[in-house]
Short mmCIF file of C-alpha atoms and ligand atoms in Angstrom, two decimals:
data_model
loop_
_atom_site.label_atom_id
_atom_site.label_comp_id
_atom_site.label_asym_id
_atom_site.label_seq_id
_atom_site.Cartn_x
_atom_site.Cartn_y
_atom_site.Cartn_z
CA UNK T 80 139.52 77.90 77.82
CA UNK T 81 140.60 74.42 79.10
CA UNK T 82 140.10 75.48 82.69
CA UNK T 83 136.27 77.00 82.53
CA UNK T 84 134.72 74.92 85.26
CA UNK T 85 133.29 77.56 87.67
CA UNK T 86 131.34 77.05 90.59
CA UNK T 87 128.68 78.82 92.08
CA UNK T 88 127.17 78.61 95.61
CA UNK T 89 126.21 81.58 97.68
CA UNK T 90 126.44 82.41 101.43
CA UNK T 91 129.43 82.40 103.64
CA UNK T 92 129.18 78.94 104.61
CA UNK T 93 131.83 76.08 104.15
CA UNK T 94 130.87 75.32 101.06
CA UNK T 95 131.17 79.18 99.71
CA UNK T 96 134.71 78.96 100.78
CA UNK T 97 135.52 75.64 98.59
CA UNK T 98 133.83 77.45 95.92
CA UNK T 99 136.16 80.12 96.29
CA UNK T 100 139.14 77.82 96.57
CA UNK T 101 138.14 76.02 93.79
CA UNK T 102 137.99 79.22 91.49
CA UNK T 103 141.16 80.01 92.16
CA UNK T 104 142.79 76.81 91.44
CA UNK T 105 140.92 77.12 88.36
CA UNK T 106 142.61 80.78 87.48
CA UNK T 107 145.93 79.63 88.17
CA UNK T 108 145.59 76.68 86.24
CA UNK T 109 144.19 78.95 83.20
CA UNK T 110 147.25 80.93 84.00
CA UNK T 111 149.93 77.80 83.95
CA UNK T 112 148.07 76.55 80.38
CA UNK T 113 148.30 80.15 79.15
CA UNK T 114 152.15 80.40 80.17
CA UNK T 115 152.67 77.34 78.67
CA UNK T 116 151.14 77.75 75.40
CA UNK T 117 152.68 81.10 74.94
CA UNK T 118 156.28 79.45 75.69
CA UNK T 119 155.41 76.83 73.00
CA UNK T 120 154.71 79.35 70.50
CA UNK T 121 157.64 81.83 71.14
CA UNK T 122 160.10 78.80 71.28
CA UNK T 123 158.48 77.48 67.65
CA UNK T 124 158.54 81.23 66.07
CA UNK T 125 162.26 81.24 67.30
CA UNK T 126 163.03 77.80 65.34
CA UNK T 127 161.27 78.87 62.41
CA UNK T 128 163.71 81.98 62.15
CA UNK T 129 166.78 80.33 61.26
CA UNK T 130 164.72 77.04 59.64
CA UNK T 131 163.58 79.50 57.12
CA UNK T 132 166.99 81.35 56.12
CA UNK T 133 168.07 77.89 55.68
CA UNK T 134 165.30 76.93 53.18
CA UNK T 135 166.06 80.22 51.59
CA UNK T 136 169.72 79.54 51.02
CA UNK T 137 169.13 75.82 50.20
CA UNK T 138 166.91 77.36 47.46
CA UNK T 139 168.69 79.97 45.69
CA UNK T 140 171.93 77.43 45.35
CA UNK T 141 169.73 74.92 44.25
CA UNK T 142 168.27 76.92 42.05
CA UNK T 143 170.99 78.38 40.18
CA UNK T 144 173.25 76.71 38.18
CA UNK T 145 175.99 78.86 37.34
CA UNK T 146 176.49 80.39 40.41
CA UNK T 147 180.20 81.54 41.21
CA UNK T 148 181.79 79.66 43.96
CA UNK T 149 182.44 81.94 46.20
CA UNK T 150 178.54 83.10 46.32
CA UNK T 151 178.17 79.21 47.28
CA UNK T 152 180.90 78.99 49.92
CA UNK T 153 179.30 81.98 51.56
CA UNK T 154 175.77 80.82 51.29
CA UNK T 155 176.89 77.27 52.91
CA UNK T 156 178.71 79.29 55.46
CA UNK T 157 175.83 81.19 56.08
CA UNK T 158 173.25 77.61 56.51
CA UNK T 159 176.57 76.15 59.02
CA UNK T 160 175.90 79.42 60.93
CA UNK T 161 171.98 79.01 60.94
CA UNK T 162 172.81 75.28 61.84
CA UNK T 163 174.72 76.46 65.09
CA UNK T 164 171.97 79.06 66.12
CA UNK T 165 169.83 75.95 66.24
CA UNK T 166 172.25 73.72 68.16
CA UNK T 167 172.10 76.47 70.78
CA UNK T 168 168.26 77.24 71.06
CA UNK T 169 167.53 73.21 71.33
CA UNK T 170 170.09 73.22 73.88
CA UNK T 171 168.94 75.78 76.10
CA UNK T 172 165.35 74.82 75.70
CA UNK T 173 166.41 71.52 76.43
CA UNK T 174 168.26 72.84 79.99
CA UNK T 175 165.38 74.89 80.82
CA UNK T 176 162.44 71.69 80.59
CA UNK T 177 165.21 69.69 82.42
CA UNK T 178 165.36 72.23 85.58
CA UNK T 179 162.68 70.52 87.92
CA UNK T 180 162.65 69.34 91.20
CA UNK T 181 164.14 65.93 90.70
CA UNK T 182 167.29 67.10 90.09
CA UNK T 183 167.09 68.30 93.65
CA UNK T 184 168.14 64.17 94.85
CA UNK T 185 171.56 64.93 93.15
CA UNK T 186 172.98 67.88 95.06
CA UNK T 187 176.10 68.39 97.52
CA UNK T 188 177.58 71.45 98.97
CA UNK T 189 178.79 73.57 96.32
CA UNK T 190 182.28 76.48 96.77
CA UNK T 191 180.17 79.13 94.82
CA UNK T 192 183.52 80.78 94.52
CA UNK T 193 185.25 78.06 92.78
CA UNK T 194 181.93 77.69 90.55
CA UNK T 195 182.78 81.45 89.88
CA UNK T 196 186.95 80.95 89.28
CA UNK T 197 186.25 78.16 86.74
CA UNK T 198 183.71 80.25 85.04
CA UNK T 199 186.58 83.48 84.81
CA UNK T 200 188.75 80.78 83.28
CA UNK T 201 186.66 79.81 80.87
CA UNK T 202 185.59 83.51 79.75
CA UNK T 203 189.44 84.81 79.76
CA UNK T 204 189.81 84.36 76.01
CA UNK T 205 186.43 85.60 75.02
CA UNK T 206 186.84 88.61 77.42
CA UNK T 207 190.80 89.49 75.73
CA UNK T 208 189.99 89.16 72.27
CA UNK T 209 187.22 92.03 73.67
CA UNK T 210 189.35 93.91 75.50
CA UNK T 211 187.20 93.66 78.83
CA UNK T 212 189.08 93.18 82.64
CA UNK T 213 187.15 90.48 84.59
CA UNK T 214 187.99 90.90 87.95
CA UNK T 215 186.90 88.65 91.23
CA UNK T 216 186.50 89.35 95.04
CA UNK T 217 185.63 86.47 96.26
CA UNK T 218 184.78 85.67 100.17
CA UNK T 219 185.80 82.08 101.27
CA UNK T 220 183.19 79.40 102.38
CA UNK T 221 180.26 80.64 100.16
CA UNK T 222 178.71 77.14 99.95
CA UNK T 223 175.43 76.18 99.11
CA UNK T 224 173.44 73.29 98.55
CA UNK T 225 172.90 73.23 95.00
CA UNK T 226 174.06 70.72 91.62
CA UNK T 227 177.54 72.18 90.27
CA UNK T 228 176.54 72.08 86.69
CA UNK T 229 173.43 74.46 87.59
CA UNK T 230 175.02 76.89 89.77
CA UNK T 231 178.20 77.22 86.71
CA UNK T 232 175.32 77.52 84.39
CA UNK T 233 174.17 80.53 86.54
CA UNK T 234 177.47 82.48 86.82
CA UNK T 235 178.24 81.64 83.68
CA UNK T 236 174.82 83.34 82.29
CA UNK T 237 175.69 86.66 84.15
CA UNK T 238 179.12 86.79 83.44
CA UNK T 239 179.20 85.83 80.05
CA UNK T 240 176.58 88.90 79.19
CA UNK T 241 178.54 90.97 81.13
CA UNK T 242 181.54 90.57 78.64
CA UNK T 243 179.14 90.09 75.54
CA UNK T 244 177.31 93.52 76.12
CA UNK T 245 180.34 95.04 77.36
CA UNK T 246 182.46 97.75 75.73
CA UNK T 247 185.98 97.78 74.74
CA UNK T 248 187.84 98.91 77.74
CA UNK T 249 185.24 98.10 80.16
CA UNK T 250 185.12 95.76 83.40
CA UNK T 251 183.31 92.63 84.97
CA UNK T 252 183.77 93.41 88.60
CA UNK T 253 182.23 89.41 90.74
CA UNK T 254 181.94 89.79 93.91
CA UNK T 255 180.67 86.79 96.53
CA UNK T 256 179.88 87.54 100.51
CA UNK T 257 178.02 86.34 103.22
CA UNK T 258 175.14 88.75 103.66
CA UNK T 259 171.60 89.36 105.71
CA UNK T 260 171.60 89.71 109.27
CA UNK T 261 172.31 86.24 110.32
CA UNK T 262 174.98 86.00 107.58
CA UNK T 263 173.04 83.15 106.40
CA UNK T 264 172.62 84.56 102.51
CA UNK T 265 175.62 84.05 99.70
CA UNK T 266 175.53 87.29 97.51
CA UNK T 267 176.86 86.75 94.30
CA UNK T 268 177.11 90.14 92.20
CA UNK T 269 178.07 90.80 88.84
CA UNK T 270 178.51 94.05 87.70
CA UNK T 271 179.88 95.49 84.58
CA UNK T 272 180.77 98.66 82.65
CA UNK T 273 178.76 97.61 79.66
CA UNK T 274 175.93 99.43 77.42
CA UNK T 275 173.18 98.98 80.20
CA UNK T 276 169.66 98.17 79.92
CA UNK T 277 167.15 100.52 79.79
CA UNK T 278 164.83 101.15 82.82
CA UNK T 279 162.06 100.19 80.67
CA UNK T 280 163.12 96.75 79.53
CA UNK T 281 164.76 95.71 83.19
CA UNK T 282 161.37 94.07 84.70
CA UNK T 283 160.90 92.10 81.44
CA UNK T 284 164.37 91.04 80.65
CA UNK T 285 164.26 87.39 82.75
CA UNK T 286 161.46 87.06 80.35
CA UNK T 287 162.12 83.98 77.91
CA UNK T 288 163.63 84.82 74.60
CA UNK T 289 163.23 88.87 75.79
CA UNK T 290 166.23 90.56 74.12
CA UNK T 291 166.52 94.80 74.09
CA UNK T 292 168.95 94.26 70.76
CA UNK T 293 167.61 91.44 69.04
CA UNK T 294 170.65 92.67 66.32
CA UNK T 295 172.85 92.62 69.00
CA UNK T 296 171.69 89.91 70.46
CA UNK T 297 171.79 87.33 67.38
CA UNK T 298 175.40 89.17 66.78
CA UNK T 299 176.78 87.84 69.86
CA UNK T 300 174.95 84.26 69.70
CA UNK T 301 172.19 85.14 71.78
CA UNK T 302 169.34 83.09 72.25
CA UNK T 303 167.07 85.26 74.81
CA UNK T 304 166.95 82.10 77.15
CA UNK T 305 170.06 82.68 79.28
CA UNK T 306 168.69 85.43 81.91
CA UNK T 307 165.45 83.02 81.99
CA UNK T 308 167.96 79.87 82.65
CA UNK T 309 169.30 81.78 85.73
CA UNK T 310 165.95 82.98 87.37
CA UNK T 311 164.19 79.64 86.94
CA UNK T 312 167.81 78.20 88.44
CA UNK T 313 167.86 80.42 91.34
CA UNK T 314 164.37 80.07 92.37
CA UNK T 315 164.73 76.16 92.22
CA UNK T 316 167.39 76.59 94.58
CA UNK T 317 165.53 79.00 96.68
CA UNK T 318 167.41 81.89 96.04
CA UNK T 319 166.31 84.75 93.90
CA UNK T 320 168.00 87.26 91.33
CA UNK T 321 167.40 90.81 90.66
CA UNK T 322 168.73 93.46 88.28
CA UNK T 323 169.65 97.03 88.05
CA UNK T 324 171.50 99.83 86.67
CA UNK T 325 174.32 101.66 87.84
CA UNK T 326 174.40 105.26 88.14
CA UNK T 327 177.71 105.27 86.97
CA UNK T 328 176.56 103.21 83.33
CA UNK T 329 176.50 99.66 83.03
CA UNK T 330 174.44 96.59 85.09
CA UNK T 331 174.22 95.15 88.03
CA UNK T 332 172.91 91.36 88.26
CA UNK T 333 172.23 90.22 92.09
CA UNK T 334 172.06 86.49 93.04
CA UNK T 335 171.04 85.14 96.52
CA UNK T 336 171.27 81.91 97.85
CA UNK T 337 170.68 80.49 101.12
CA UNK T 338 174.02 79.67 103.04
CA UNK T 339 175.01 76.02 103.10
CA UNK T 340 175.83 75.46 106.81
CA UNK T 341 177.78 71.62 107.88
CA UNK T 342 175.97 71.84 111.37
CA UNK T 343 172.57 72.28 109.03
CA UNK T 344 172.80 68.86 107.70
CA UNK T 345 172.17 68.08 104.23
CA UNK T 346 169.62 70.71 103.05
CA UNK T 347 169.45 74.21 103.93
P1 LIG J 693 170.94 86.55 75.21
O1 LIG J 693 171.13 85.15 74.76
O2 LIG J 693 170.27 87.42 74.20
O3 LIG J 693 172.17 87.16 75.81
P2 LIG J 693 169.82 86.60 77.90
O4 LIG J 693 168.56 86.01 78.42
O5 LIG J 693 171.10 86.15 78.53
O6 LIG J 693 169.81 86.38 76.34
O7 LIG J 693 169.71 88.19 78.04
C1 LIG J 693 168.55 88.82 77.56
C2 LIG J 693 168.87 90.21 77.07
O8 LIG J 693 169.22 91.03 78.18
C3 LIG J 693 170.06 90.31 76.14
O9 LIG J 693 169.68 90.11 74.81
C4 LIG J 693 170.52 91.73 76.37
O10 LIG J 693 169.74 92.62 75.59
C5 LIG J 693 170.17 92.00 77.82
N1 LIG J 693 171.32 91.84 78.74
C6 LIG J 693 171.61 90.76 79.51
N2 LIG J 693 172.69 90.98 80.28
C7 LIG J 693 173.11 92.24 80.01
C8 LIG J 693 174.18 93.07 80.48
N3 LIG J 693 175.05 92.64 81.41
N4 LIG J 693 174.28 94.33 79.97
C9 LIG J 693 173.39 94.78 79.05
N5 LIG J 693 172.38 94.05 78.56
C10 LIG J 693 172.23 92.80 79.02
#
């Protein structure tokens, strides 16, 4: 590979340990390439998807003259569609490259339960014309030090899926508390009623462009990047996420942020 400088020294001396230290850096820097290649490729093979049912639909009107036109309304329907699935990839791949530390200069004290409110607004129509109950229990003075637009992005993520791979009838249950033993960590849970994910797929599914129903998945507009959005959000904000099923059917999504304290000054 790239990284395939080695060094070799032998003894337990200061320079043996530099050695060592210098290996390493040299692994995880083979690692980092390797990550970064792989993303490359995934995010080109999901482009070419839709680029190519375009061509294909181009083509065949193109192609044939007396075709009725209905056949061509669909087919242009069909490219507008395929357009839209591109919008949405670009955009999210866009969001994730963005998500680095600079945009740390830019943040205040976030209400992660008014993040959450605006978020249930938002969803309301989507989650009627579904026939799914979103319902919130929210704690006051969840605040953390974070950019708005990123935390939204988050609980939007989580609650969005749990409409999207909901079932008719079924519930969203939020819920946001102070938690650990100093009361010094903001819990936000979503849960939901929804189809579930298998126990199988649950480690990989923060994975970019990992999807259990790719059918389903593409059916509802899904791009595979949303669950990676959230992690890679969390972690920049020093928080973490974690998922599980519920006994009773259905998922539960776990966010944790540190508490934004006044008394703390500006960063937690
Ligand atoms: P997508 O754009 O496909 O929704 P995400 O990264 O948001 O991508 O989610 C990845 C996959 O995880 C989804 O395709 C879906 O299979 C699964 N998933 C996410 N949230 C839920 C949920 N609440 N219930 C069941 N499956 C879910």
């Amino acid at each position: 590979g790239q990284y395939s400088h080695r060094v070799s020294v032998s003894g337990r001396d200061e320079l043996a340990l530099l050695a060592d230290e210098f290996n390493e850096l040299t692994d995880r820097l083979q690692t980092t390439e390797e990550v970064r290649r792989r993303f490359v490729s995934d995010a080109s093979h999901e482009l070419k998807t839709p680029l190519a049912s375009i061509r294909l639909l181009t083509d065949s009107i193109l192609q044939n003259d007396g075709m009725d036109p209905d056949t061509v309304q669909e087919f242009v329907s069909d490219i507008g569609e395929e357009a839209e699935r591109l919008t949405r990839i670009t955009e999210k791949l866009l969001a994730l490259t963005r998500l680095d530390s600079g945009r740390a200069v830019a943040r205040a004290a976030v209400d992660v339960g008014g993040v959450a409110r605006k978020v249930e607004r938002m969803l309301t129509p989507l989650a009627r014309a579904v026939n799914v109950t979103l319902s919130l229990t929210l704690e006051e003075g969840c605040r953390i030090w974070a950019l708005e637009d990123d935390i939204y992005q988050v609980a939007f993520n989580l609650m969005e899926n749990a409409v999207k791979y909901n079932l008719p009838g079924g519930q969203v249950l939020v819920s946001l508390t102070k938690t650990g033993p100093a009361g010094d960590t903001v819990l936000l849970r979503v849960e939901d009623t929804g189809v579930g994910i298998p126990e199988e797929d649950l480690p990989k599914i923060f994975d970019r462009f990992y999807r259990v129903d790719k059918a389903r998945s593409r059916a509802a507009g899904g791009t595979g990047l949303g669950l990676s959005i959230v992690r890679d959000t969390v972690r920049l904000h020093g928080g973490s996420v974690s998922v599980r099923g519920r006994a009773e059917k259905g998922t539960c999504f776990e966010v944790r942020f540190p508490l934004w304290r006044e008394e703390k000054g500006e960063t937690p």
